[in-house]
Amino acid sequence: MANPVLVNNIDHKNVKIDTRRSAELGDNVWFTLTFPDEFRAVQTHYPIFFQKDPNTGEFFPVALFGFAQNENLFLDENGWDAGYVPLFVQRQPFTIGTQMQTIDGQSQENRVLTMDMDHPRVNEEHGEPLFLEFGGNSDYLERIAGMMETLHLGNEQNKDFIACLTELELLEAVNVDVQLNDGSKHQMVGFYTINEEKLDQLPDDKLAGLVKSKYLFFIHMVLASQTNISHLLKRKNRQLGL
């Protein structure tokens, strides 16, 4: 159970964040959220698919790290073996919260930085400090604040991107089938990808709209990223000694 609290320089003056990468620190996840402006960096290393929230029916893009729950094939004894770690992983243990404030007699909701005090990265012994000795923000905390703003904008971008894909009926369910070197087979269900046939059949005005919005570029990043499934498979075989 998460325990989010508002970050402040009084209660958290001695808090540090362990930024090492390991399963013990919460990195044993098999996928994470991503967003279109991150696709270029993500697709270099990870396959990008979409998942559907069973409660809301809304789609969201994810970067895939493994083939099963709690499996991150990029973790080893040296940390995270890839040149880029998605921002939704990097931001742990921070989240964006909201707080009502009254300005000129009007109540308005403002975004604030919150931190999960029960997260294994939070401690007072080692890692990156949040605040300087006399209370100012550390460079690390400033980077986190900038990262959280990027993620907020990424969430908003996702809404528009997914709305467009849904309107054009470009998302289709896909089963990801993998076979290990020992002959064992695994199938991942619940993922979605771009329907290339429907994409190719879009009328010119719809394609022009995708180009103008940069969505066609993002779509191609998603499709190109899926060649990374073979790289994931190699990592899985290597970890199993196959």
mmCIF file of C-alpha atoms in Angstrom:
data_model
loop_
_atom_site.group_PDB
_atom_site.id
_atom_site.type_symbol
_atom_site.label_atom_id
_atom_site.label_comp_id
_atom_site.label_asym_id
_atom_site.label_seq_id
_atom_site.Cartn_x
_atom_site.Cartn_y
_atom_site.Cartn_z
ATOM 1 C CA MET A 1 0.000 0.000 0.000
ATOM 2 C CA ALA A 2 1.474 3.336 -1.055
ATOM 3 C CA ASN A 3 1.848 6.079 1.525
ATOM 4 C CA PRO A 4 2.014 9.350 -0.490
ATOM 5 C CA VAL A 5 2.824 12.573 1.341
ATOM 6 C CA LEU A 6 3.470 16.110 0.173
ATOM 7 C CA VAL A 7 7.220 16.700 -0.213
ATOM 8 C CA ASN A 8 8.479 19.505 2.022
ATOM 9 C CA ASN A 9 11.828 20.657 3.413
ATOM 10 C CA ILE A 10 10.806 20.284 7.053
ATOM 11 C CA ASP A 11 9.576 16.717 7.310
ATOM 12 C CA HIS A 12 11.938 15.496 4.596
ATOM 13 C CA LYS A 13 15.067 17.532 5.215
ATOM 14 C CA ASN A 14 17.136 14.366 5.775
ATOM 15 C CA VAL A 15 15.455 12.131 3.215
ATOM 16 C CA LYS A 16 17.540 10.539 0.464
ATOM 17 C CA ILE A 17 16.465 8.540 -2.577
ATOM 18 C CA ASP A 18 18.341 5.386 -3.557
ATOM 19 C CA THR A 19 18.627 5.661 -7.344
ATOM 20 C CA ARG A 20 20.269 2.296 -7.968
ATOM 21 C CA ARG A 21 18.407 -0.127 -10.231
ATOM 22 C CA SER A 22 17.428 -3.499 -8.787
ATOM 23 C CA ALA A 23 14.482 -5.799 -8.171
ATOM 24 C CA GLU A 24 14.732 -5.083 -4.449
ATOM 25 C CA LEU A 25 14.151 -1.390 -5.130
ATOM 26 C CA GLY A 26 11.026 -2.010 -7.181
ATOM 27 C CA ASP A 27 12.370 -2.366 -10.720
ATOM 28 C CA ASN A 28 11.108 -5.929 -11.212
ATOM 29 C CA VAL A 29 8.240 -4.791 -13.450
ATOM 30 C CA TRP A 30 7.544 -6.309 -16.851
ATOM 31 C CA PHE A 31 6.213 -3.142 -18.433
ATOM 32 C CA THR A 32 5.650 0.520 -17.698
ATOM 33 C CA LEU A 33 3.611 3.386 -19.067
ATOM 34 C CA THR A 34 5.129 5.543 -21.764
ATOM 35 C CA PHE A 35 3.918 8.391 -23.990
ATOM 36 C CA PRO A 36 4.411 9.560 -27.598
ATOM 37 C CA ASP A 37 7.186 12.109 -27.004
ATOM 38 C CA GLU A 38 9.181 9.322 -25.323
ATOM 39 C CA PHE A 39 8.637 6.771 -28.098
ATOM 40 C CA ARG A 40 11.817 7.670 -29.988
ATOM 41 C CA ALA A 41 14.020 6.897 -26.977
ATOM 42 C CA VAL A 42 11.965 3.904 -25.829
ATOM 43 C CA GLN A 43 11.769 2.123 -29.189
ATOM 44 C CA THR A 44 15.554 1.877 -29.342
ATOM 45 C CA HIS A 45 15.486 -0.718 -26.564
ATOM 46 C CA TYR A 46 11.947 -1.881 -25.787
ATOM 47 C CA PRO A 47 8.852 -3.100 -27.636
ATOM 48 C CA ILE A 48 5.898 -0.699 -27.381
ATOM 49 C CA PHE A 49 2.376 -2.088 -27.156
ATOM 50 C CA PHE A 50 -0.941 -0.868 -25.795
ATOM 51 C CA GLN A 51 -3.033 -2.171 -22.929
ATOM 52 C CA LYS A 52 -6.670 -1.575 -22.053
ATOM 53 C CA ASP A 53 -7.826 -0.550 -18.584
ATOM 54 C CA PRO A 54 -10.490 -3.132 -17.645
ATOM 55 C CA ASN A 55 -12.314 -0.597 -15.473
ATOM 56 C CA THR A 56 -12.475 2.361 -17.846
ATOM 57 C CA GLY A 57 -11.917 0.755 -21.241
ATOM 58 C CA GLU A 58 -9.207 3.323 -21.974
ATOM 59 C CA PHE A 59 -6.044 2.337 -23.839
ATOM 60 C CA PHE A 60 -2.533 3.344 -22.833
ATOM 61 C CA PRO A 61 0.922 2.673 -24.358
ATOM 62 C CA VAL A 62 3.483 0.580 -22.491
ATOM 63 C CA ALA A 63 7.164 -0.274 -22.855
ATOM 64 C CA LEU A 64 7.746 -4.008 -22.390
ATOM 65 C CA PHE A 65 10.653 -5.366 -20.295
ATOM 66 C CA GLY A 66 9.767 -9.068 -20.000
ATOM 67 C CA PHE A 67 7.277 -11.812 -20.742
ATOM 68 C CA ALA A 68 5.707 -12.385 -17.313
ATOM 69 C CA GLN A 69 4.732 -10.622 -14.101
ATOM 70 C CA ASN A 70 7.707 -9.292 -12.099
ATOM 71 C CA GLU A 71 10.129 -10.147 -14.917
ATOM 72 C CA ASN A 72 12.472 -7.384 -16.030
ATOM 73 C CA LEU A 73 15.011 -8.874 -18.418
ATOM 74 C CA PHE A 74 17.054 -5.666 -18.355
ATOM 75 C CA LEU A 75 18.067 -6.083 -14.707
ATOM 76 C CA ASP A 76 21.342 -7.761 -13.845
ATOM 77 C CA GLU A 77 23.947 -7.586 -11.093
ATOM 78 C CA ASN A 78 25.173 -4.262 -12.474
ATOM 79 C CA GLY A 79 21.784 -2.561 -12.568
ATOM 80 C CA TRP A 80 19.661 -1.729 -15.617
ATOM 81 C CA ASP A 81 21.268 -2.962 -18.833
ATOM 82 C CA ALA A 82 19.960 -0.431 -21.360
ATOM 83 C CA GLY A 83 20.913 3.045 -22.483
ATOM 84 C CA TYR A 84 17.551 4.534 -21.532
ATOM 85 C CA VAL A 85 15.227 3.970 -18.573
ATOM 86 C CA PRO A 86 11.637 5.143 -19.199
ATOM 87 C CA LEU A 87 10.579 8.150 -17.152
ATOM 88 C CA PHE A 88 7.702 6.352 -15.435
ATOM 89 C CA VAL A 89 10.365 4.074 -13.914
ATOM 90 C CA GLN A 90 12.845 6.860 -13.200
ATOM 91 C CA ARG A 91 10.281 8.927 -11.278
ATOM 92 C CA GLN A 92 9.815 6.369 -8.479
ATOM 93 C CA PRO A 93 8.981 6.985 -5.606
ATOM 94 C CA PHE A 94 7.360 10.271 -6.697
ATOM 95 C CA THR A 95 3.879 10.978 -8.008
ATOM 96 C CA ILE A 96 1.868 14.048 -8.882
ATOM 97 C CA GLY A 97 -0.808 14.935 -6.350
ATOM 98 C CA THR A 98 -3.308 17.760 -6.199
ATOM 99 C CA GLN A 99 -3.973 20.374 -3.549
ATOM 100 C CA MET A 100 -6.730 22.954 -3.321
ATOM 101 C CA GLN A 101 -5.512 26.522 -2.881
ATOM 102 C CA THR A 102 -7.410 29.798 -2.532
ATOM 103 C CA ILE A 103 -6.109 32.631 -4.692
ATOM 104 C CA ASP A 104 -7.921 35.984 -4.776
ATOM 105 C CA GLY A 105 -10.873 34.334 -3.072
ATOM 106 C CA GLN A 106 -11.124 31.609 -5.701
ATOM 107 C CA SER A 107 -10.417 27.943 -4.996
ATOM 108 C CA GLN A 108 -8.311 26.166 -7.570
ATOM 109 C CA GLU A 109 -6.621 22.794 -7.836
ATOM 110 C CA ASN A 110 -2.838 22.847 -8.140
ATOM 111 C CA ARG A 111 -0.413 20.034 -8.886
ATOM 112 C CA VAL A 112 2.030 19.147 -6.104
ATOM 113 C CA LEU A 113 4.888 16.682 -5.747
ATOM 114 C CA THR A 114 4.162 13.724 -3.487
ATOM 115 C CA MET A 115 6.402 10.880 -2.357
ATOM 116 C CA ASP A 116 5.596 7.334 -1.254
ATOM 117 C CA MET A 117 7.219 7.117 2.168
ATOM 118 C CA ASP A 118 6.884 3.315 2.174
ATOM 119 C CA HIS A 119 8.828 2.885 -1.064
ATOM 120 C CA PRO A 120 12.137 0.997 -0.623
ATOM 121 C CA ARG A 121 14.060 3.832 -2.269
ATOM 122 C CA VAL A 122 13.181 6.273 0.531
ATOM 123 C CA ASN A 123 15.706 6.365 3.382
ATOM 124 C CA GLU A 124 18.007 8.701 5.325
ATOM 125 C CA GLU A 125 21.303 6.863 4.902
ATOM 126 C CA HIS A 126 22.331 6.815 1.247
ATOM 127 C CA GLY A 127 21.332 8.122 -2.154
ATOM 128 C CA GLU A 128 20.379 11.501 -3.572
ATOM 129 C CA PRO A 129 19.306 14.132 -0.996
ATOM 130 C CA LEU A 130 16.093 16.051 -1.637
ATOM 131 C CA PHE A 131 17.201 19.244 0.080
ATOM 132 C CA LEU A 132 20.398 21.148 0.688
ATOM 133 C CA GLU A 133 21.766 21.625 4.191
ATOM 134 C CA PHE A 134 19.941 24.921 4.697
ATOM 135 C CA GLY A 135 16.674 23.925 3.068
ATOM 136 C CA GLY A 136 17.003 24.696 -0.634
ATOM 137 C CA ASN A 137 16.078 22.127 -3.256
ATOM 138 C CA SER A 138 18.853 19.807 -4.383
ATOM 139 C CA ASP A 139 19.692 19.464 -8.084
ATOM 140 C CA TYR A 140 18.158 15.989 -7.913
ATOM 141 C CA LEU A 141 14.828 17.315 -6.634
ATOM 142 C CA GLU A 142 14.802 19.972 -9.343
ATOM 143 C CA ARG A 143 15.343 17.263 -11.960
ATOM 144 C CA ILE A 144 12.496 15.241 -10.480
ATOM 145 C CA ALA A 145 10.185 18.266 -10.565
ATOM 146 C CA GLY A 146 10.983 18.769 -14.244
ATOM 147 C CA MET A 147 10.485 15.070 -14.928
ATOM 148 C CA MET A 148 7.083 15.062 -13.252
ATOM 149 C CA GLU A 149 5.977 18.013 -15.379
ATOM 150 C CA THR A 150 7.075 16.090 -18.483
ATOM 151 C CA LEU A 151 5.077 13.069 -17.322
ATOM 152 C CA HIS A 152 2.012 15.211 -16.670
ATOM 153 C CA LEU A 153 2.213 16.562 -20.207
ATOM 154 C CA GLY A 154 2.833 13.019 -21.453
ATOM 155 C CA ASN A 155 -0.384 11.833 -19.832
ATOM 156 C CA GLU A 156 -2.291 14.622 -21.554
ATOM 157 C CA GLN A 157 -0.616 13.756 -24.859
ATOM 158 C CA ASN A 158 -1.629 10.117 -24.435
ATOM 159 C CA LYS A 159 -5.293 11.081 -24.170
ATOM 160 C CA ASP A 160 -5.271 12.876 -27.514
ATOM 161 C CA PHE A 161 -3.150 10.231 -29.248
ATOM 162 C CA ILE A 162 -5.320 7.353 -28.042
ATOM 163 C CA ALA A 163 -8.492 9.250 -28.936
ATOM 164 C CA CYS A 164 -7.196 9.578 -32.490
ATOM 165 C CA LEU A 165 -6.215 5.901 -32.770
ATOM 166 C CA THR A 166 -9.586 4.861 -31.385
ATOM 167 C CA GLU A 167 -11.533 7.123 -33.732
ATOM 168 C CA LEU A 168 -9.668 5.683 -36.732
ATOM 169 C CA GLU A 169 -10.070 2.116 -35.353
ATOM 170 C CA LEU A 170 -6.327 1.524 -35.635
ATOM 171 C CA LEU A 171 -5.883 -0.549 -32.476
ATOM 172 C CA GLU A 172 -6.202 -4.326 -32.618
ATOM 173 C CA ALA A 173 -5.660 -7.087 -30.071
ATOM 174 C CA VAL A 174 -2.500 -9.128 -30.541
ATOM 175 C CA ASN A 175 -1.177 -12.269 -28.877
ATOM 176 C CA VAL A 176 2.589 -12.209 -28.461
ATOM 177 C CA ASP A 177 3.938 -15.734 -28.988
ATOM 178 C CA VAL A 178 7.520 -16.564 -28.027
ATOM 179 C CA GLN A 179 9.446 -19.825 -28.153
ATOM 180 C CA LEU A 180 12.582 -20.364 -26.090
ATOM 181 C CA ASN A 181 15.620 -22.293 -27.229
ATOM 182 C CA ASP A 182 14.492 -25.333 -25.204
ATOM 183 C CA GLY A 183 11.292 -25.475 -27.260
ATOM 184 C CA SER A 184 8.982 -24.167 -24.535
ATOM 185 C CA LYS A 185 6.363 -21.701 -25.729
ATOM 186 C CA HIS A 186 4.787 -18.730 -24.004
ATOM 187 C CA GLN A 187 1.916 -16.504 -25.056
ATOM 188 C CA MET A 188 1.162 -13.013 -23.745
ATOM 189 C CA VAL A 189 -2.420 -11.849 -24.068
ATOM 190 C CA GLY A 190 -4.126 -8.549 -23.335
ATOM 191 C CA PHE A 191 -1.918 -6.427 -25.558
ATOM 192 C CA TYR A 192 -2.862 -4.284 -28.538
ATOM 193 C CA THR A 193 -0.941 -2.902 -31.483
ATOM 194 C CA ILE A 194 -1.492 -0.859 -34.635
ATOM 195 C CA ASN A 195 -3.556 -2.490 -37.378
ATOM 196 C CA GLU A 196 -1.258 -1.889 -40.350
ATOM 197 C CA GLU A 197 -3.853 -2.930 -42.911
ATOM 198 C CA LYS A 198 -6.312 -0.311 -41.686
ATOM 199 C CA LEU A 199 -3.520 2.244 -41.519
ATOM 200 C CA ASP A 200 -2.647 1.606 -45.164
ATOM 201 C CA GLN A 201 -6.300 1.960 -46.169
ATOM 202 C CA LEU A 202 -6.878 5.348 -44.547
ATOM 203 C CA PRO A 203 -8.019 8.056 -46.955
ATOM 204 C CA ASP A 204 -5.559 10.776 -47.867
ATOM 205 C CA ASP A 205 -7.163 13.425 -45.655
ATOM 206 C CA LYS A 206 -6.921 11.191 -42.577
ATOM 207 C CA LEU A 207 -3.275 10.379 -43.345
ATOM 208 C CA ALA A 208 -2.559 14.073 -43.817
ATOM 209 C CA GLY A 209 -4.054 14.721 -40.393
ATOM 210 C CA LEU A 210 -1.824 12.054 -38.851
ATOM 211 C CA VAL A 211 1.233 13.582 -40.478
ATOM 212 C CA LYS A 212 0.365 17.111 -39.354
ATOM 213 C CA SER A 213 -0.181 16.023 -35.748
ATOM 214 C CA LYS A 214 3.031 13.895 -35.752
ATOM 215 C CA TYR A 215 0.858 10.906 -34.868
ATOM 216 C CA LEU A 216 1.983 9.018 -37.980
ATOM 217 C CA PHE A 217 5.578 9.334 -36.763
ATOM 218 C CA PHE A 218 4.574 7.993 -33.343
ATOM 219 C CA ILE A 219 2.689 5.122 -34.992
ATOM 220 C CA HIS A 220 5.791 4.154 -36.973
ATOM 221 C CA MET A 221 7.844 4.271 -33.765
ATOM 222 C CA VAL A 222 5.423 1.784 -32.183
ATOM 223 C CA LEU A 223 5.598 -0.564 -35.174
ATOM 224 C CA ALA A 224 9.395 -0.325 -35.432
ATOM 225 C CA SER A 225 9.807 -1.022 -31.710
ATOM 226 C CA GLN A 226 8.252 -4.454 -31.968
ATOM 227 C CA THR A 227 11.386 -5.869 -33.580
ATOM 228 C CA ASN A 228 12.759 -5.654 -30.031
ATOM 229 C CA ILE A 229 10.715 -8.738 -29.118
ATOM 230 C CA SER A 230 13.536 -10.820 -30.607
ATOM 231 C CA HIS A 231 16.062 -8.982 -28.410
ATOM 232 C CA LEU A 232 13.920 -9.685 -25.335
ATOM 233 C CA LEU A 233 13.830 -13.336 -26.319
ATOM 234 C CA LYS A 234 17.632 -13.447 -26.534
ATOM 235 C CA ARG A 235 17.847 -11.963 -23.051
ATOM 236 C CA LYS A 236 15.389 -14.545 -21.725
ATOM 237 C CA ASN A 237 17.356 -17.426 -23.260
ATOM 238 C CA ARG A 238 20.612 -16.004 -21.915
ATOM 239 C CA GLN A 239 19.235 -15.663 -18.384
ATOM 240 C CA LEU A 240 17.985 -19.261 -18.512
ATOM 241 C CA GLY A 241 21.322 -20.484 -19.881
ATOM 242 C CA LEU A 242 19.695 -21.729 -23.079
#
